[in-house]
Short mmCIF file of C-alpha atoms (C1' of nucleotides) in Angstrom, two decimals:
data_model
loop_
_atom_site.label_atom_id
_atom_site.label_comp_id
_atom_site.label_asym_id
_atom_site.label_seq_id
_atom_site.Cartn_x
_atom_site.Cartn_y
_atom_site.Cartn_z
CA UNK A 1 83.46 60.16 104.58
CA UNK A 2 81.73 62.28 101.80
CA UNK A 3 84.53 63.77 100.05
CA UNK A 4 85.34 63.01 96.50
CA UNK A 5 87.00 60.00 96.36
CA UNK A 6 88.88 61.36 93.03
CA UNK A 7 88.71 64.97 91.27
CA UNK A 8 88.05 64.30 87.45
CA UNK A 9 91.07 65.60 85.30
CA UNK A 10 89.31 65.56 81.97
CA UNK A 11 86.86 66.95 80.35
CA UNK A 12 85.19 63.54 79.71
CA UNK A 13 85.46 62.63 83.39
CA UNK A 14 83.64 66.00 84.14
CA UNK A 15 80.46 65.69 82.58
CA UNK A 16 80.38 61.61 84.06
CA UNK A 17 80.04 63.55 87.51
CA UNK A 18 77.30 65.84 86.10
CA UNK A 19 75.24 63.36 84.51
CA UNK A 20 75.39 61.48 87.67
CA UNK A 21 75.02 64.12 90.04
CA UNK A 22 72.16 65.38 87.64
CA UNK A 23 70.33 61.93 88.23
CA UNK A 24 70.97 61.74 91.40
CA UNK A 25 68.58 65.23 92.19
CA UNK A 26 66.45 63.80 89.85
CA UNK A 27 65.60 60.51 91.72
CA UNK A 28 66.49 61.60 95.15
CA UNK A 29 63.79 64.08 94.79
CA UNK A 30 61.20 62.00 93.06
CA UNK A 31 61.63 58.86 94.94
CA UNK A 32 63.07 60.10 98.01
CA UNK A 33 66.76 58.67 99.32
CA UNK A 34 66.43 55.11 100.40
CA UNK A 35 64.02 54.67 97.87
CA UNK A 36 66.55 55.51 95.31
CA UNK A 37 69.20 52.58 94.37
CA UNK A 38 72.83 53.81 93.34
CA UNK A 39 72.50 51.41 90.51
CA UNK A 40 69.54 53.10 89.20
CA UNK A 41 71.23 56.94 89.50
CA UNK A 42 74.37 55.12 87.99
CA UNK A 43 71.60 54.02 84.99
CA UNK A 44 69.89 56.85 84.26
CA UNK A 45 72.92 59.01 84.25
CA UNK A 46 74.50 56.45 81.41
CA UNK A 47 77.26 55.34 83.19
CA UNK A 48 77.95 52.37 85.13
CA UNK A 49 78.29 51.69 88.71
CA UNK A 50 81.79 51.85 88.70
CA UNK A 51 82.12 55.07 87.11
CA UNK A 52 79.81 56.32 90.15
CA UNK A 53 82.16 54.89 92.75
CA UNK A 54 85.13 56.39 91.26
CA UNK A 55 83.55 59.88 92.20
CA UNK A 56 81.97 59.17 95.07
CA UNK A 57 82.46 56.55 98.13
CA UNK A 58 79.34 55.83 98.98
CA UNK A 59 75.64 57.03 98.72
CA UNK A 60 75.49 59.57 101.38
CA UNK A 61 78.08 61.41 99.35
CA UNK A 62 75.61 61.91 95.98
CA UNK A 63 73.54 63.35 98.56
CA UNK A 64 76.52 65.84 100.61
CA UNK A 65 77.35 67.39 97.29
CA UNK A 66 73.68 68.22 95.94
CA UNK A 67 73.32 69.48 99.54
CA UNK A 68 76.16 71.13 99.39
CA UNK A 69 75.88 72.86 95.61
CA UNK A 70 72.11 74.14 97.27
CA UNK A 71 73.21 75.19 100.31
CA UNK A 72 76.34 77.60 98.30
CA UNK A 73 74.08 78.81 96.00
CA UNK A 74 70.81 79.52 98.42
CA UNK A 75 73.30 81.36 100.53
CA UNK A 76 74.65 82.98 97.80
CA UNK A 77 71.90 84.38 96.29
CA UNK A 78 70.46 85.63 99.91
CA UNK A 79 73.05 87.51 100.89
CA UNK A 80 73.17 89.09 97.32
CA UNK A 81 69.43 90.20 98.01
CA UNK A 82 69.70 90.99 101.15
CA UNK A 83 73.19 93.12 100.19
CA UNK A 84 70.62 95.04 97.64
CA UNK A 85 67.93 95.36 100.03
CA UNK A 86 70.50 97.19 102.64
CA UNK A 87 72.14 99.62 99.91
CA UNK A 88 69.01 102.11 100.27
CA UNK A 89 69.73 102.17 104.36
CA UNK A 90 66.04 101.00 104.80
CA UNK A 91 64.65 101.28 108.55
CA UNK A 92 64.40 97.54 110.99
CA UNK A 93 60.92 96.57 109.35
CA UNK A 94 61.86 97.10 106.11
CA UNK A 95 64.68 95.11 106.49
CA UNK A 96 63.15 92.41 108.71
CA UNK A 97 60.55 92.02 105.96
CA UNK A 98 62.91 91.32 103.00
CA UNK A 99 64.70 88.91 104.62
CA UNK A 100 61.44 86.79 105.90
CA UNK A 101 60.76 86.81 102.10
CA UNK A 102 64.14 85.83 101.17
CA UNK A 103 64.05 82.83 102.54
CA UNK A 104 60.68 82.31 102.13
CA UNK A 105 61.47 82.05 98.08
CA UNK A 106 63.81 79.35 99.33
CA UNK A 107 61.31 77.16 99.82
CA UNK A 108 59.55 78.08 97.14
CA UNK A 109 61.41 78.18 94.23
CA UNK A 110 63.22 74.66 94.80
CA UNK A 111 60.71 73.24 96.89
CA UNK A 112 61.11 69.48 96.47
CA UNK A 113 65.24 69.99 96.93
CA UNK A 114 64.89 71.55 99.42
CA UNK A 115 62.98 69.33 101.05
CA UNK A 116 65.02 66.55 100.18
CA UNK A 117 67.71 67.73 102.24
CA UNK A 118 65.72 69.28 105.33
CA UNK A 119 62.93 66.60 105.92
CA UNK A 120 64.56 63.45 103.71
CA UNK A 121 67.85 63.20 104.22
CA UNK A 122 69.56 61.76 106.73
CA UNK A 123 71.88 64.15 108.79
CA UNK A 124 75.52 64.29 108.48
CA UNK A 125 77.72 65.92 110.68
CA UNK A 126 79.36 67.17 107.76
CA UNK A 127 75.52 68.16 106.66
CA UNK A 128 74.63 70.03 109.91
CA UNK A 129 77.89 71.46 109.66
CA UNK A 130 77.75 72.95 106.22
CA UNK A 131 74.48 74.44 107.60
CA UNK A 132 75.61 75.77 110.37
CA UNK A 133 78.26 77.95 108.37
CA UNK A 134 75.07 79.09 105.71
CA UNK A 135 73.40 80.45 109.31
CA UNK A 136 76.54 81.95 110.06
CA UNK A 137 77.19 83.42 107.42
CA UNK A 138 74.03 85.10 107.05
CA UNK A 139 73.62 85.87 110.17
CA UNK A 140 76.57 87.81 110.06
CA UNK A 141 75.17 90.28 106.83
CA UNK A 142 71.91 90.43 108.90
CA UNK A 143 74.30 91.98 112.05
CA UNK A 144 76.52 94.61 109.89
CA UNK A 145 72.82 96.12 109.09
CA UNK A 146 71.56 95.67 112.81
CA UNK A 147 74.69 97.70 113.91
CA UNK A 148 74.20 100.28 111.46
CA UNK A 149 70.79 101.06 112.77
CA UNK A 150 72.17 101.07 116.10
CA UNK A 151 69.83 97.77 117.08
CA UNK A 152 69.51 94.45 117.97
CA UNK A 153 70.60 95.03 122.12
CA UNK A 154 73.96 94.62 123.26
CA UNK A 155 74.98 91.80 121.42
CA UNK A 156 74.02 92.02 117.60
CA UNK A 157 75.90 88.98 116.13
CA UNK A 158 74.00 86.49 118.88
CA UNK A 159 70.60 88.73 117.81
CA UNK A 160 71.12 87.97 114.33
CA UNK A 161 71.84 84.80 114.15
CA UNK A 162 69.14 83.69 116.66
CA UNK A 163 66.66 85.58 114.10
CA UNK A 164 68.07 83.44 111.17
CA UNK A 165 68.09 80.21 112.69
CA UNK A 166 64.27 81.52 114.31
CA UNK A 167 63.23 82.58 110.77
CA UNK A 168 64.47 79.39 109.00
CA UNK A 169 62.27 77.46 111.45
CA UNK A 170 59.18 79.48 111.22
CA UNK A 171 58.81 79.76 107.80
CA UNK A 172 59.62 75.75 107.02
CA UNK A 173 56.91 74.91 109.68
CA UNK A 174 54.68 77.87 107.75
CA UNK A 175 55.24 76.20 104.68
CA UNK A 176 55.09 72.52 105.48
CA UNK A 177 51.56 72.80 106.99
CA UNK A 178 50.24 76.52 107.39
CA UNK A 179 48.37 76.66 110.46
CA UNK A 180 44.69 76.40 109.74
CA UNK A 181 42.60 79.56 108.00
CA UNK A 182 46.00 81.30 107.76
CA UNK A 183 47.72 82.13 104.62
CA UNK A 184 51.30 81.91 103.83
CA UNK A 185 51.32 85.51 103.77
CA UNK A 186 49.67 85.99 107.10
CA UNK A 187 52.07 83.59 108.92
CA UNK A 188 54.85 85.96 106.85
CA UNK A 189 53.25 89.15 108.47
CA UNK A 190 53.22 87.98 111.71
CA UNK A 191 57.00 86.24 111.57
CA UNK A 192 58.01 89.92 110.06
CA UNK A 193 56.30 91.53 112.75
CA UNK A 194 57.69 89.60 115.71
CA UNK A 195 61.15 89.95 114.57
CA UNK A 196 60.80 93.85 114.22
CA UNK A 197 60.02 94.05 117.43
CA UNK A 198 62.11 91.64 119.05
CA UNK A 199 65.10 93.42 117.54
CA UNK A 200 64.21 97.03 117.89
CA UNK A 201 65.92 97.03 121.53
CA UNK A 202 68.75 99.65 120.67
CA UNK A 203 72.14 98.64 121.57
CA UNK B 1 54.63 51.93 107.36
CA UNK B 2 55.88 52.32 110.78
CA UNK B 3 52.40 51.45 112.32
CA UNK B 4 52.84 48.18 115.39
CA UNK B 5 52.17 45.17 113.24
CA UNK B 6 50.49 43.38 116.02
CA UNK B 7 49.64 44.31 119.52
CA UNK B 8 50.89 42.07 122.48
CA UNK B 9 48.24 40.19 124.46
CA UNK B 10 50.08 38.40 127.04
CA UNK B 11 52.97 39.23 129.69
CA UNK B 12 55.36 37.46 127.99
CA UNK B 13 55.22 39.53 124.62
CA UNK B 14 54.97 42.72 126.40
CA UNK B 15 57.89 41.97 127.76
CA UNK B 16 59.37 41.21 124.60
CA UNK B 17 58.63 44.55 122.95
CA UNK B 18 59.75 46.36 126.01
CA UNK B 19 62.96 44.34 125.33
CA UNK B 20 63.54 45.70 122.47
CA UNK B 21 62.74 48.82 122.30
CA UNK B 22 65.15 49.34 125.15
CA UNK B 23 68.11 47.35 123.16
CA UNK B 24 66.88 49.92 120.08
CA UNK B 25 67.62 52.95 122.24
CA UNK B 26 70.79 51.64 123.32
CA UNK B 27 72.26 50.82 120.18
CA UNK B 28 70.78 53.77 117.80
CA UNK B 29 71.93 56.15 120.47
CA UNK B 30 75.76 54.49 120.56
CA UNK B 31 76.24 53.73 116.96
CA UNK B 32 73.44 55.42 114.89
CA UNK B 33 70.76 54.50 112.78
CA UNK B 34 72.35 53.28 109.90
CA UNK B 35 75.19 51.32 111.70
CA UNK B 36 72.33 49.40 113.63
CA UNK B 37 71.06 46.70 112.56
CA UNK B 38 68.02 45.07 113.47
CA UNK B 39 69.57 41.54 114.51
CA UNK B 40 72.21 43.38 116.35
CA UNK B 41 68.93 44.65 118.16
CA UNK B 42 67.27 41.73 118.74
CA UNK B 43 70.34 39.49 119.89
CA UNK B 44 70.77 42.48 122.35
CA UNK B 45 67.60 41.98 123.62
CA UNK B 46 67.47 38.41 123.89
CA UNK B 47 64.93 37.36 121.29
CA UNK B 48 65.31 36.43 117.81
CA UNK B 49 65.22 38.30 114.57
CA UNK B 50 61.73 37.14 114.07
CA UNK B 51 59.89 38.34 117.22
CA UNK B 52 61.65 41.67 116.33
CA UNK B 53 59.61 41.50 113.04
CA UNK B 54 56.30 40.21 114.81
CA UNK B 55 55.55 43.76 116.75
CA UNK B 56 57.44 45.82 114.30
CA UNK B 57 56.99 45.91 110.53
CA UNK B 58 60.38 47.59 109.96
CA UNK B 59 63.46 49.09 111.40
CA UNK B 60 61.66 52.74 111.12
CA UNK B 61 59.29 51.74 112.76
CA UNK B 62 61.39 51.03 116.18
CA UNK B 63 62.55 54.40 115.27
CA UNK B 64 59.25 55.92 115.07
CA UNK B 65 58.15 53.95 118.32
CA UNK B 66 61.07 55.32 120.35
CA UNK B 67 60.16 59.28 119.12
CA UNK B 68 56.38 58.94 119.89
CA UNK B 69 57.47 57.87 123.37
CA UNK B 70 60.04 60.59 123.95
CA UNK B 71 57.57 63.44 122.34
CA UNK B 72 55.29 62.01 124.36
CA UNK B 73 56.73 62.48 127.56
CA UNK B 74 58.76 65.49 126.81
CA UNK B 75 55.70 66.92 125.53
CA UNK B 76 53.59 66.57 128.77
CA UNK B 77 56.46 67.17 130.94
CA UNK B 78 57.08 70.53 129.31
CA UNK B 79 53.12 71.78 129.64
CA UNK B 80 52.85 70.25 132.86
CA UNK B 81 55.82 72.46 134.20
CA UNK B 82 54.42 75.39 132.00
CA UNK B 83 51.15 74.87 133.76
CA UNK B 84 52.65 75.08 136.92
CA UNK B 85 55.02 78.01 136.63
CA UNK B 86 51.47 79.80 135.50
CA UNK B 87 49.76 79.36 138.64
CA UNK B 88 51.23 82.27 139.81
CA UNK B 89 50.10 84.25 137.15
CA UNK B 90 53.74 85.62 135.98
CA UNK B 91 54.64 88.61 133.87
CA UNK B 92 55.59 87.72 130.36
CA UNK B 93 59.34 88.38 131.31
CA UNK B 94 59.40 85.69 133.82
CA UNK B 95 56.98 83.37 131.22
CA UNK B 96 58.90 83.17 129.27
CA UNK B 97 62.37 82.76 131.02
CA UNK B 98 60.74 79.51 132.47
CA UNK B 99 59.55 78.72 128.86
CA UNK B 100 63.33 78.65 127.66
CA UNK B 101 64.81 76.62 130.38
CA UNK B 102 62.45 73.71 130.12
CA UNK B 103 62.84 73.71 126.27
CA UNK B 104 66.60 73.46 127.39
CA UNK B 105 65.98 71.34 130.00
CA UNK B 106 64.74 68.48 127.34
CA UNK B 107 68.03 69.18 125.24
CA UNK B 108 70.12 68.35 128.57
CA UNK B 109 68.26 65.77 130.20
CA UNK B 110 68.31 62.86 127.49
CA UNK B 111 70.93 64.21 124.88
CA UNK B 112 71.84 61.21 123.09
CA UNK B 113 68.27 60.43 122.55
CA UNK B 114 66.73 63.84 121.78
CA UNK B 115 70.01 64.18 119.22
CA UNK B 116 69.64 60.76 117.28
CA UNK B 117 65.51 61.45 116.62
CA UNK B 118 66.66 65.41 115.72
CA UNK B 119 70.18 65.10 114.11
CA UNK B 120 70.34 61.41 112.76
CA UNK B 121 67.00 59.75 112.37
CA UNK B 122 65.62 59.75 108.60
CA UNK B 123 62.58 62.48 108.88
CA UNK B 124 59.44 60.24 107.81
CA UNK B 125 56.12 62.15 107.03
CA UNK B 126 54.83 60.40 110.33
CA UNK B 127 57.81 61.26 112.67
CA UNK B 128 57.13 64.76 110.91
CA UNK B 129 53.31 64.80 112.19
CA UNK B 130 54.58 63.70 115.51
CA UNK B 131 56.09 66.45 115.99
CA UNK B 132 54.27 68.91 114.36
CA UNK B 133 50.93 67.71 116.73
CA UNK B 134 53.63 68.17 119.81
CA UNK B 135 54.76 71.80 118.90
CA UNK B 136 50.86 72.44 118.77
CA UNK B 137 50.15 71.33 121.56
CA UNK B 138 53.13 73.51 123.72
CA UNK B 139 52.14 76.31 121.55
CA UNK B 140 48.20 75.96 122.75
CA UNK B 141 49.23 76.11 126.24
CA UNK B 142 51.34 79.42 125.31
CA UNK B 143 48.53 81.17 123.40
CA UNK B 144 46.06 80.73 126.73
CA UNK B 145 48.86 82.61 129.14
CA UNK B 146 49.42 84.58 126.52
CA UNK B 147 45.62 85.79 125.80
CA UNK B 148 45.52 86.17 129.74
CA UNK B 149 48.11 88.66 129.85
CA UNK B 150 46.36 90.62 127.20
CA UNK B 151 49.63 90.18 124.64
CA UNK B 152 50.63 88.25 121.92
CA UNK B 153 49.65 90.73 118.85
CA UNK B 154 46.29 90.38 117.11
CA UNK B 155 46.45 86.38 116.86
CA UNK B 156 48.09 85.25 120.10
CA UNK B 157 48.09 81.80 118.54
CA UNK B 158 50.20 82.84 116.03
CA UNK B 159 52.22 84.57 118.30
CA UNK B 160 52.35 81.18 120.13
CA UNK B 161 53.31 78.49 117.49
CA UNK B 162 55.95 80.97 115.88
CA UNK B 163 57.36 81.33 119.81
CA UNK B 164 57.69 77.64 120.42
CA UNK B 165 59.02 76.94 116.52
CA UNK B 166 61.57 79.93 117.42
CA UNK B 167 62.99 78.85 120.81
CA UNK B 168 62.97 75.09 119.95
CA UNK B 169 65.69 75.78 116.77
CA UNK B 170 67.39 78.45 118.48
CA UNK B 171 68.04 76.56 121.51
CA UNK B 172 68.59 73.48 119.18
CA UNK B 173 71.73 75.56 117.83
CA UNK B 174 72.55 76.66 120.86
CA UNK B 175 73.17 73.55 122.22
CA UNK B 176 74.99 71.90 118.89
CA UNK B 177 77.09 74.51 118.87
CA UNK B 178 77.02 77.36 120.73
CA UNK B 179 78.62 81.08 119.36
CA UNK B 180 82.46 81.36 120.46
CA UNK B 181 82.63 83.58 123.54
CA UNK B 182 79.07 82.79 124.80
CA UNK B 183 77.90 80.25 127.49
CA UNK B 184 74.73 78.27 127.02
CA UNK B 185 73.43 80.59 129.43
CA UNK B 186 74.49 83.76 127.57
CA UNK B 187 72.20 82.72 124.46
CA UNK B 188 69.32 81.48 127.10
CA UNK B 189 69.19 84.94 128.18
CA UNK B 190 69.42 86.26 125.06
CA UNK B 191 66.50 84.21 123.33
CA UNK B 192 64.28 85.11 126.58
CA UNK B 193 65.32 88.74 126.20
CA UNK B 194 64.43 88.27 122.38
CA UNK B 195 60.86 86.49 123.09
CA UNK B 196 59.93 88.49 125.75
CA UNK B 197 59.80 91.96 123.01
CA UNK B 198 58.70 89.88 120.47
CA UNK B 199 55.46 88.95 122.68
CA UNK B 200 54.72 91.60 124.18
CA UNK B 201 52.40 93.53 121.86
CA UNK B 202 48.89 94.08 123.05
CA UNK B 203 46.35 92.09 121.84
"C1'" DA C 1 43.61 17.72 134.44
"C1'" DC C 2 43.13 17.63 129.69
"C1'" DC C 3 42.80 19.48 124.94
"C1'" DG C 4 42.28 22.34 121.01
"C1'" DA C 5 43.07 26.99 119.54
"C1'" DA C 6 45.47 31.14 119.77
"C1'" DA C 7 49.59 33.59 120.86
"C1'" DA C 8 54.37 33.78 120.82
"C1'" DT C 9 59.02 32.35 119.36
"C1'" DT C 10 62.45 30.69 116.38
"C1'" DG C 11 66.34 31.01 112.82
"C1'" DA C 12 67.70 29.53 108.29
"C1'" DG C 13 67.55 31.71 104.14
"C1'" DG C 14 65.50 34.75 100.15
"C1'" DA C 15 65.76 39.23 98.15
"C1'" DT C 16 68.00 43.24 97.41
"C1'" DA C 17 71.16 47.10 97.55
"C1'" DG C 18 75.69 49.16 98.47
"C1'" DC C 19 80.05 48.67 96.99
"C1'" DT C 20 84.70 46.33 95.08
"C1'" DC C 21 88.10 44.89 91.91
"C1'" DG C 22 90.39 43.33 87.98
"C1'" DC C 23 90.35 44.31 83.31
"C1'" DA C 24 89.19 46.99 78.98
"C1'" DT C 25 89.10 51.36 76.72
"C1'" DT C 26 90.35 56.08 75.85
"C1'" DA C 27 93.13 60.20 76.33
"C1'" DT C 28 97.72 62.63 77.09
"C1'" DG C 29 102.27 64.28 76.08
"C1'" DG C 30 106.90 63.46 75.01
"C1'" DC D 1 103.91 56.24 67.97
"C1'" DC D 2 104.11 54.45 72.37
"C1'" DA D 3 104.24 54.47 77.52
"C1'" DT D 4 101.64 56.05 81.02
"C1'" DA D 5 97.81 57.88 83.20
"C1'" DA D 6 92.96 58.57 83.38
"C1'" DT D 7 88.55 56.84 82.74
"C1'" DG D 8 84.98 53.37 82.19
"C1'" DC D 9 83.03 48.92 82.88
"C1'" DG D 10 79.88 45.29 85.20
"C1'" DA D 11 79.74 40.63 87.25
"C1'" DG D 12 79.64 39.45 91.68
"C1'" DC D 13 80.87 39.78 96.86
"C1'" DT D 14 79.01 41.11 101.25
"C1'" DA D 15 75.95 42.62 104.41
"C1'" DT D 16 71.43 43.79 105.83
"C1'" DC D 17 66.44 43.82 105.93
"C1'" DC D 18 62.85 40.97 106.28
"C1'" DT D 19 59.85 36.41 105.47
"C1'" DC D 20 57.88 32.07 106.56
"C1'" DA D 21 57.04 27.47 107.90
"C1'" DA D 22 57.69 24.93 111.87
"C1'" DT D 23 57.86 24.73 116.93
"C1'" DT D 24 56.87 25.93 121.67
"C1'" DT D 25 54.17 28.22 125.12
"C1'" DT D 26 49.94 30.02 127.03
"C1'" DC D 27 44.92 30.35 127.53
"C1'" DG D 28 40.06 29.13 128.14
"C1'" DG D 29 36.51 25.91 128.33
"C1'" DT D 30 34.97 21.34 129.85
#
DNA sequence: ACCGAAAATTGAGGATAGCTCGCATTATGG
DNA sequence: CCATAATGCGAGCTATCCTCAATTTTCGGT
């Protein structure tokens, strides 16, 4: 169970959930999760424990809905790239190269969150399901583009979607250790490269 | 720390670690990490709470004893039926079909257990290495059939690591949850049909 | 066979962290 | 202005991880 035990109604009751949810990132990320105590989130966010456990029924919960805000907003914010990359009509390796980078800045630009919830956290069904729908969902931009070209072989959604869950797991192994006397942007190139070719096969 | 606090000397403490790491299994695999507790464990097995704690300095660390031993033996299960299948000398095609079905073959033969050290267990910087060291390995044997037939891009190692990172997530989804309308063996073709492009540059 | 040392086992209990519950305080709206 | 609902509080209950001093078993040398 990791959904809110009770929705605040005010606007007091609102910023109690932010302050906590703030402190929660804040230690989850620099202490990691068991490390960090409920008591101490519920202390540095200047409320007390009980305030915490009228939001949220347990521990694993703080952790569901930072996973959760990341995940929307990642997702978000890829597809709205990727959506600007496609307007121009740009050919497979254009395309294929965007999105590589896309999700590379993932893991860049909230590194430590994001490793929280990929290497840290313990894993949910309801986490491995929220991620699931993220794939999904991009997977499905990645196919409307792959039809358009007239690629990605006879079955485009299963193409795409293999390529996002392939991608996701190439570049968080290229980022967590690089393999030796390559660069990040080599292992880039060559994930960019594969994937072009993979799915030129016309459908 | 997750390192064996002590190493048994005699029969009878061999036996006792053996013991327990099969109650571990048992238990993590029916009820989960967090659910299991470690004198649920060791009444299971017959000893007391403080043998448990003699031979392990922690409950991760039964954790992190149970994943060395299944990477272990997955690991030289899968390049020992790689090697084999490249007696022959294959095409890539073929290569790589055989690559996809034992990485399938681990997610099928010991489920529960392959699930709880991918889905549920905490990801510790060790259990991390472990398999990081394990994916390198796979992929080393991959780069040397690759280099043979002559394909694999510019850095067939590369080529390799990014191969084995791509199959093992996409046939990790598969497997969770596989696309409506598609059997497992729909998306096993599909990733080998994927793989087998994606390779086949010249070197 | 005997004995001292090392290895192995034991389980009550300390320490700590997640979480509850009854009560106090603050806001709402009629 | 007051009844009701919403919010906040924190001492303490419960459960779990893990320790440690005492006991039992095994081993190796004489």
């Amino acid at each position: 169970m990791t959904a809110p035990r009770k929705t605040p109604r005010q606007q007091r009751s609102r910023e109690t959930v932010a302050a906590i949810l703030e402190a929660a990132a804040q230690l989850f990320q620099r202490h990691g999760y068991t490390a960090t105590t409920t008591n101490k989130i519920a202390e540095r966010a200047g409320v007390s424990i009980g305030s915490l456990y009228q939001y949220f029924p347990n521990k694993e919960a703080l952790l569901a809905a930072l996973a959760q805000e990341h995940l929307e907003t990642a997702t978000a914010s890829l597809i709205q790239a990727f959506a600007r990359a496609a307007e121009q009509h740009p050919p497979l390796h254009t395309l294929v190269r965007d999105l590589t980078q896309f999700v590379a800045a993932l893991h860049t630009e909230r590194p430590a969150l994001h490793r929280l919830l990929f290497d840290q956290a313990p894993r949910t069904p309801e986490l491995v399901t929220r991620f699931r729908e993220a794939e999904q969902q991009i997977a499905a931009a990645l196919a409307d583009e792959l039809r358009r070209l007239g690629v990605g072989g006879p079955d485009p959604e299963m193409s795409a979607l293999l390529a996002v869950q392939g991608v996701e797991a190439q570049i968080h192994g290229a980022a967590l250790d690089p393999p030796p006397g390559r660069t990040m942007a080599d292992c880039l190139g060559a994930i960019a490269g594969l994937w072009t070719r993979a799915l030129a096969e016309p459908g």
